[in-house]
Amino acid sequence: MAGLSVALLAGSLAPAVARPAPASFADLVEDVAPAVVNISVLQRGGSESQPPRGRGGDGAPFPQNPEFREFFERFFDRQVPGGPGQPQGQPQRPRLGAGSGFVVDPEGYVVTNNHVIDGADEITVTLRDGKAYEAELIGADPRTDLALLKVDAEGPLPYVAFGESDDLRPGDWVVAVGNPFGLGGSVTAGIVSARGRDLPGGSLIDFIQIDAPINRGNSGGPTFNSAGEVIGVNTAIYSPNGGSVGIGFAIPSELASQIVDDLRDDGAVERGWLGVRIQPVTPDIAEGFGLEGTEGALVAAVEPGSPADEAGLRAGDVVLSWDGKPVTRVKDLSQLVAATEVEKEAELRIWRDREARTLTVVTGSAPGERQALAPAQPESEGSVQNSEAVLGDTGVTVATLDDEIRDDFDLADVASGVVVVEIAPDSNAARSGLRAGDIIRSIALEPVQTAEQAAERIAELAAAGESVAAIRAARGGSESFFALRLNRA
């Protein structure tokens, strides 16, 4: 028996055999490169009052901040409005931009990034053989940073097909191809570094991370698998200096092909809509809600009149599954809802009052940018009195809102609730993310309107043996949950 045990153990530890690297990618590149095109755009001058849209603005899945400004200017070869060197308050001169794209249909349909063509007055597609065509914008989807163009060529164009990005594994070989600045094909090779990466604003996308260098001007170009199929659309790099450091991101073909089909159908993408604002379930929040783990999406706010509101979903509910599919990460819910047909009935499994429940919701049609929260109604004159209270042993001091407190903290006159006026710097509360000026709406899902109510609620929870209270607080027009430990340190 001992000999058998040793033999089995030795077999289980046998080293994995790596697939050999291809001797050359030349045959693959020769097949696919003719379908990769250069995209050039012309954006005519605007004014300060009506700035042209550009990357980092309305159409790009990235926030406008100095770090990303520099990234966009270097990587996408196009100057961002308001960036360095842009005169403020002066009419802007026409600007040129360059990116890449690829033909997905011999009739002339071309895929690229939305941020490459966003705000363009003229779009030109140049093929590998130097022939250039004026392109028509069929449709664009800023949420996934994809756009579909159409050119009218003399005959069928070389094209490439989408592959199965879900089959990719970290370590698989990939080839990134671009056509920057109309100089012809640019080819780099590498491997898949990771799956399911997040980028700012990309809640609907599980990006593929690749180490094949994505060079300046290659935005919108394709990444291929070893079979010559498009498994990603190159859209971003992470770099401290504007050049490739081996961290690039591509939109998976599974998502890109769906979006392209929608855009080709009617020029727009219709998504399911629930009408909630969500946040992750942290370990402290899980403890406060009686959850065993951190899976799920915590509902921070429900838009009045939305499908979620009509289904009875509340702030403080934790969504565990959508239509039978588990919600493990907070972005899972966004992706599942967006992929659901409009007016489809779906089963929503939630956690409320320390037990699982089931709701039925009918998805709506995703609107444009909606305000996540309805403004709170102002308190009637003289309905509250100014008072302060300390919330047990948490290190938090709160005050009932009145005009004086609103002025002190520069709060809108429509704000209601209890404002945090002081937090002990060495307390758990300070580490929770709660700040002075935050407006507490509820404690452990019970609304509070005065400092006295807030203090009483904390005392009740402490007396019941609770160690964490879920605080719903408003800041800057949006609401979130914070886990407040009932001991100071």
Coordinates of C-alpha atoms in Angstrom, one line a residue, residues 201-483:
G201 CA -16.6 53.7 -15.5
G202 CA -16.5 50.3 -17.1
S203 CA -19.2 48.6 -15.0
L204 CA -20.6 46.7 -18.0
I205 CA -17.3 45.4 -19.2
D206 CA -15.1 42.6 -17.8
F207 CA -11.9 43.7 -19.6
I208 CA -9.3 41.3 -20.9
Q209 CA -5.8 42.3 -19.7
I210 CA -3.1 41.5 -22.2
D211 CA 0.7 42.1 -22.2
A212 CA 0.9 42.5 -26.0
P213 CA 1.9 46.1 -26.3
I214 CA -0.9 48.4 -27.5
N215 CA 0.8 51.3 -29.0
R216 CA -0.3 54.9 -29.6
G217 CA -2.9 55.1 -32.3
N218 CA -3.9 51.4 -31.9
S219 CA -7.0 52.2 -29.9
G220 CA -10.0 50.5 -31.5
G221 CA -7.9 47.9 -33.2
P222 CA -8.5 44.1 -32.8
T223 CA -6.7 41.5 -30.6
F224 CA -6.7 38.0 -32.2
N225 CA -6.4 34.5 -30.8
S226 CA -4.1 32.0 -32.5
A227 CA -6.8 31.0 -34.9
G228 CA -7.0 34.6 -36.3
E229 CA -10.4 35.4 -34.7
V230 CA -11.1 38.7 -33.0
I231 CA -11.3 38.1 -29.2
G232 CA -11.0 41.7 -28.1
V233 CA -11.2 45.4 -29.1
N234 CA -8.1 47.3 -27.8
T235 CA -9.3 50.2 -25.7
A236 CA -6.9 51.2 -23.0
I237 CA -3.5 50.9 -21.4
Y238 CA -2.2 51.6 -18.0
S239 CA 1.0 53.6 -18.2
P240 CA 2.9 56.2 -16.1
N241 CA 4.6 57.6 -19.2
G242 CA 2.2 57.2 -22.1
G243 CA 4.0 54.2 -23.5
S244 CA 3.2 50.5 -23.2
V245 CA 4.5 48.9 -20.0
G246 CA 2.8 45.6 -20.8
I247 CA -0.6 46.4 -19.2
G248 CA -3.3 46.7 -21.9
F249 CA -7.0 46.2 -21.9
A250 CA -9.4 44.9 -24.5
I251 CA -13.2 44.7 -24.6
P252 CA -14.2 41.0 -24.9
S253 CA -15.5 39.8 -28.2
E254 CA -18.6 38.2 -26.5
L255 CA -19.8 41.7 -25.5
A256 CA -18.4 43.5 -28.6
S257 CA -20.2 41.2 -31.0
Q258 CA -23.6 41.8 -29.2
I259 CA -23.2 45.5 -29.2
V260 CA -22.2 45.6 -32.9
D261 CA -25.2 43.5 -33.8
D262 CA -27.5 46.0 -31.9
L263 CA -25.9 49.0 -33.5
R264 CA -26.2 47.5 -37.0
D265 CA -29.8 46.7 -36.4
D266 CA -31.0 50.3 -35.5
G267 CA -28.0 52.4 -34.5
A268 CA -28.7 52.1 -30.8
V269 CA -28.3 49.7 -27.9
E270 CA -31.3 48.9 -25.8
R271 CA -30.6 47.7 -22.2
G272 CA -32.6 46.4 -19.4
W273 CA -33.0 48.9 -16.5
L274 CA -33.7 48.4 -12.8
G275 CA -33.4 51.9 -11.4
V276 CA -31.1 51.4 -8.4
R277 CA -27.7 52.6 -7.2
I278 CA -25.6 49.8 -5.7
Q279 CA -22.4 49.3 -3.8
P280 CA -20.3 46.4 -2.6
V281 CA -21.0 44.3 0.5
T282 CA -18.0 44.8 2.8
P283 CA -17.2 42.4 5.6
D284 CA -18.5 45.0 8.2
I285 CA -21.7 45.6 6.3
A286 CA -22.2 41.8 6.0
E287 CA -21.8 41.5 9.7
G288 CA -24.3 44.3 10.3
F289 CA -26.9 42.7 8.0
G290 CA -26.4 39.2 9.3
L291 CA -24.9 37.8 6.1
E292 CA -22.4 35.0 6.1
G293 CA -20.3 36.4 3.2
T294 CA -19.8 39.5 1.1
E295 CA -21.5 38.2 -2.1
G296 CA -24.2 40.3 -3.5
A297 CA -25.0 43.9 -4.4
L298 CA -26.2 46.3 -1.7
V299 CA -28.9 48.7 -2.8
A300 CA -28.0 52.2 -1.7
A301 CA -30.9 54.0 -3.4
V302 CA -34.0 53.2 -5.4
E303 CA -35.2 55.7 -8.0
P304 CA -38.9 56.5 -7.5
G305 CA -41.2 55.1 -10.2
S306 CA -38.5 52.8 -11.4
P307 CA -38.9 49.0 -12.0
A308 CA -37.1 48.4 -8.8
D309 CA -39.5 50.7 -6.9
E310 CA -42.6 49.1 -8.4
A311 CA -41.2 45.6 -7.5
G312 CA -40.8 46.7 -3.9
L313 CA -37.0 46.8 -3.7
R314 CA -35.7 49.0 -0.9
A315 CA -32.5 50.7 0.1
G316 CA -30.7 48.3 2.3
D317 CA -31.7 45.2 0.4
V318 CA -28.9 43.0 -0.8
V319 CA -29.4 41.4 -4.2
L320 CA -28.2 37.8 -4.2
S321 CA -29.3 36.6 -7.6
W322 CA -30.9 37.9 -10.8
D323 CA -33.2 35.6 -12.7
G324 CA -31.5 32.6 -11.3
K325 CA -28.0 33.8 -11.9
P326 CA -25.9 34.5 -8.8
V327 CA -24.7 38.0 -8.1
T328 CA -21.2 37.5 -6.6
R329 CA -19.7 40.9 -7.3
V330 CA -21.5 44.2 -7.3
K331 CA -20.9 44.7 -11.1
D332 CA -22.5 41.3 -11.8
L333 CA -25.9 42.9 -11.2
S334 CA -25.3 45.8 -13.6
Q335 CA -24.2 43.4 -16.3
L336 CA -27.0 40.9 -15.8
V337 CA -29.7 43.6 -15.8
A338 CA -28.2 45.3 -18.9
A339 CA -28.2 42.0 -20.8
T340 CA -31.9 41.4 -20.0
E341 CA -34.6 42.1 -22.5
V342 CA -36.8 45.1 -21.9
E343 CA -40.1 44.3 -20.3
K344 CA -38.9 40.9 -19.3
E345 CA -40.1 39.5 -16.0
A346 CA -37.2 38.4 -13.8
E347 CA -36.9 36.8 -10.3
L348 CA -34.9 38.8 -7.8
R349 CA -33.5 37.0 -4.8
I350 CA -32.7 39.5 -2.0
W351 CA -31.6 39.6 1.6
R352 CA -33.8 41.7 3.9
D353 CA -34.3 41.8 7.6
R354 CA -31.8 38.9 8.0
E355 CA -33.6 36.5 5.7
A356 CA -33.8 35.7 2.0
R357 CA -36.8 36.8 0.0
T358 CA -37.9 36.7 -3.6
L359 CA -39.3 39.6 -5.6
T360 CA -40.5 39.8 -9.2
V361 CA -39.4 42.7 -11.3
V362 CA -40.2 43.7 -14.9
T363 CA -37.2 45.4 -16.5
G364 CA -37.6 48.8 -18.0
S365 CA -35.7 50.4 -20.9
A366 CA -32.4 52.0 -19.8
P367 CA -32.7 55.8 -19.9
G368 CA -30.0 58.2 -20.6
E369 CA -28.2 59.7 -17.6
R370 CA -30.8 59.7 -14.9
Q371 CA -30.5 61.3 -11.5
A372 CA -30.2 58.3 -9.1
L373 CA -31.9 60.0 -6.2
A374 CA -34.9 62.2 -5.9
P375 CA -34.2 65.4 -4.0
A376 CA -35.4 65.2 -0.5
Q377 CA -38.2 67.6 0.5
P378 CA -37.3 70.5 2.7
E379 CA -38.4 70.4 6.3
S380 CA -41.3 72.7 7.1
E381 CA -40.5 75.9 9.0
G382 CA -39.8 75.2 12.7
S383 CA -40.4 71.5 12.4
V384 CA -37.0 70.6 14.0
Q385 CA -34.9 72.0 16.7
N386 CA -31.2 72.4 16.6
S387 CA -29.5 69.9 18.9
E388 CA -26.5 67.7 19.0
A389 CA -25.9 64.2 20.3
V390 CA -23.1 61.7 20.5
L391 CA -23.8 58.3 19.0
G392 CA -22.9 56.0 21.9
D393 CA -19.2 55.0 22.0
T394 CA -18.7 55.4 18.2
G395 CA -16.8 58.7 18.3
V396 CA -19.5 60.3 16.1
T397 CA -21.3 63.5 17.0
V398 CA -24.4 64.5 15.0
A399 CA -26.8 67.4 14.8
T400 CA -30.4 67.9 13.8
L401 CA -30.5 70.0 10.6
D402 CA -31.6 73.6 10.7
D403 CA -30.7 76.6 8.6
E404 CA -27.6 77.4 10.7
I405 CA -26.2 73.9 10.3
R406 CA -26.9 73.9 6.6
D407 CA -24.9 77.2 6.3
D408 CA -22.1 75.8 8.4
F409 CA -21.7 72.7 6.2
D410 CA -22.8 74.3 2.9
L411 CA -25.7 71.9 2.6
A412 CA -28.6 72.5 0.2
D413 CA -31.7 73.8 1.7
V414 CA -33.6 70.7 0.5
A415 CA -31.4 68.4 2.7
S416 CA -33.2 66.5 5.5
G417 CA -31.9 64.1 8.1
V418 CA -29.1 64.2 10.7
V419 CA -25.7 65.7 9.8
V420 CA -22.4 64.4 11.1
V421 CA -20.6 67.3 12.7
E422 CA -17.6 65.6 14.2
I423 CA -15.8 62.3 14.1
A424 CA -13.0 61.3 16.5
P425 CA -9.9 60.9 14.4
D426 CA -8.8 57.7 16.2
S427 CA -12.2 56.0 16.0
N428 CA -13.5 53.1 13.8
A429 CA -16.0 55.6 12.4
A430 CA -13.1 57.6 10.9
R431 CA -11.8 54.5 9.2
S432 CA -15.3 53.6 7.9
G433 CA -15.3 56.4 5.4
L434 CA -18.0 58.5 7.1
R435 CA -17.2 62.2 7.1
A436 CA -18.2 65.4 8.8
G437 CA -21.0 66.9 6.6
D438 CA -22.5 63.6 5.7
I439 CA -26.3 63.5 6.2
I440 CA -27.5 60.3 7.9
R441 CA -30.8 59.2 6.5
S442 CA -31.2 55.9 8.4
I443 CA -29.5 53.7 11.0
A444 CA -30.0 49.9 10.6
L445 CA -32.6 50.7 8.0
E446 CA -34.7 52.9 10.3
P447 CA -35.1 56.5 9.2
V448 CA -33.8 59.2 11.6
Q449 CA -34.8 62.9 11.5
T450 CA -33.2 64.2 14.7
A451 CA -30.0 63.8 16.6
E452 CA -31.9 62.4 19.5
Q453 CA -33.5 59.7 17.3
A454 CA -30.1 58.8 16.0
A455 CA -28.6 58.4 19.5
E456 CA -31.5 56.4 20.7
R457 CA -31.3 54.0 17.7
I458 CA -27.5 53.4 18.3
A459 CA -28.3 52.8 22.0
E460 CA -31.0 50.2 21.1
L461 CA -28.6 48.3 18.8
A462 CA -25.9 48.3 21.4
A463 CA -28.3 47.0 24.0
A464 CA -29.4 44.2 21.6
G465 CA -25.8 43.1 21.4
E466 CA -25.2 44.3 17.8
S467 CA -21.6 45.2 17.0
V468 CA -22.2 47.0 13.6
A469 CA -24.8 49.5 12.5
A470 CA -25.5 50.0 8.8
I471 CA -25.6 53.8 8.2
R472 CA -27.2 55.2 5.1
A473 CA -25.8 58.6 4.4
A474 CA -26.0 61.2 1.7
R475 CA -23.0 63.0 0.3
G476 CA -22.9 65.3 -2.7
G477 CA -26.3 64.3 -4.0
S478 CA -25.9 60.5 -3.8
E479 CA -26.3 58.0 -1.0
S480 CA -24.2 55.1 0.2
F481 CA -24.1 52.7 3.1
F482 CA -21.4 52.8 5.8
A483 CA -20.6 50.1 8.4

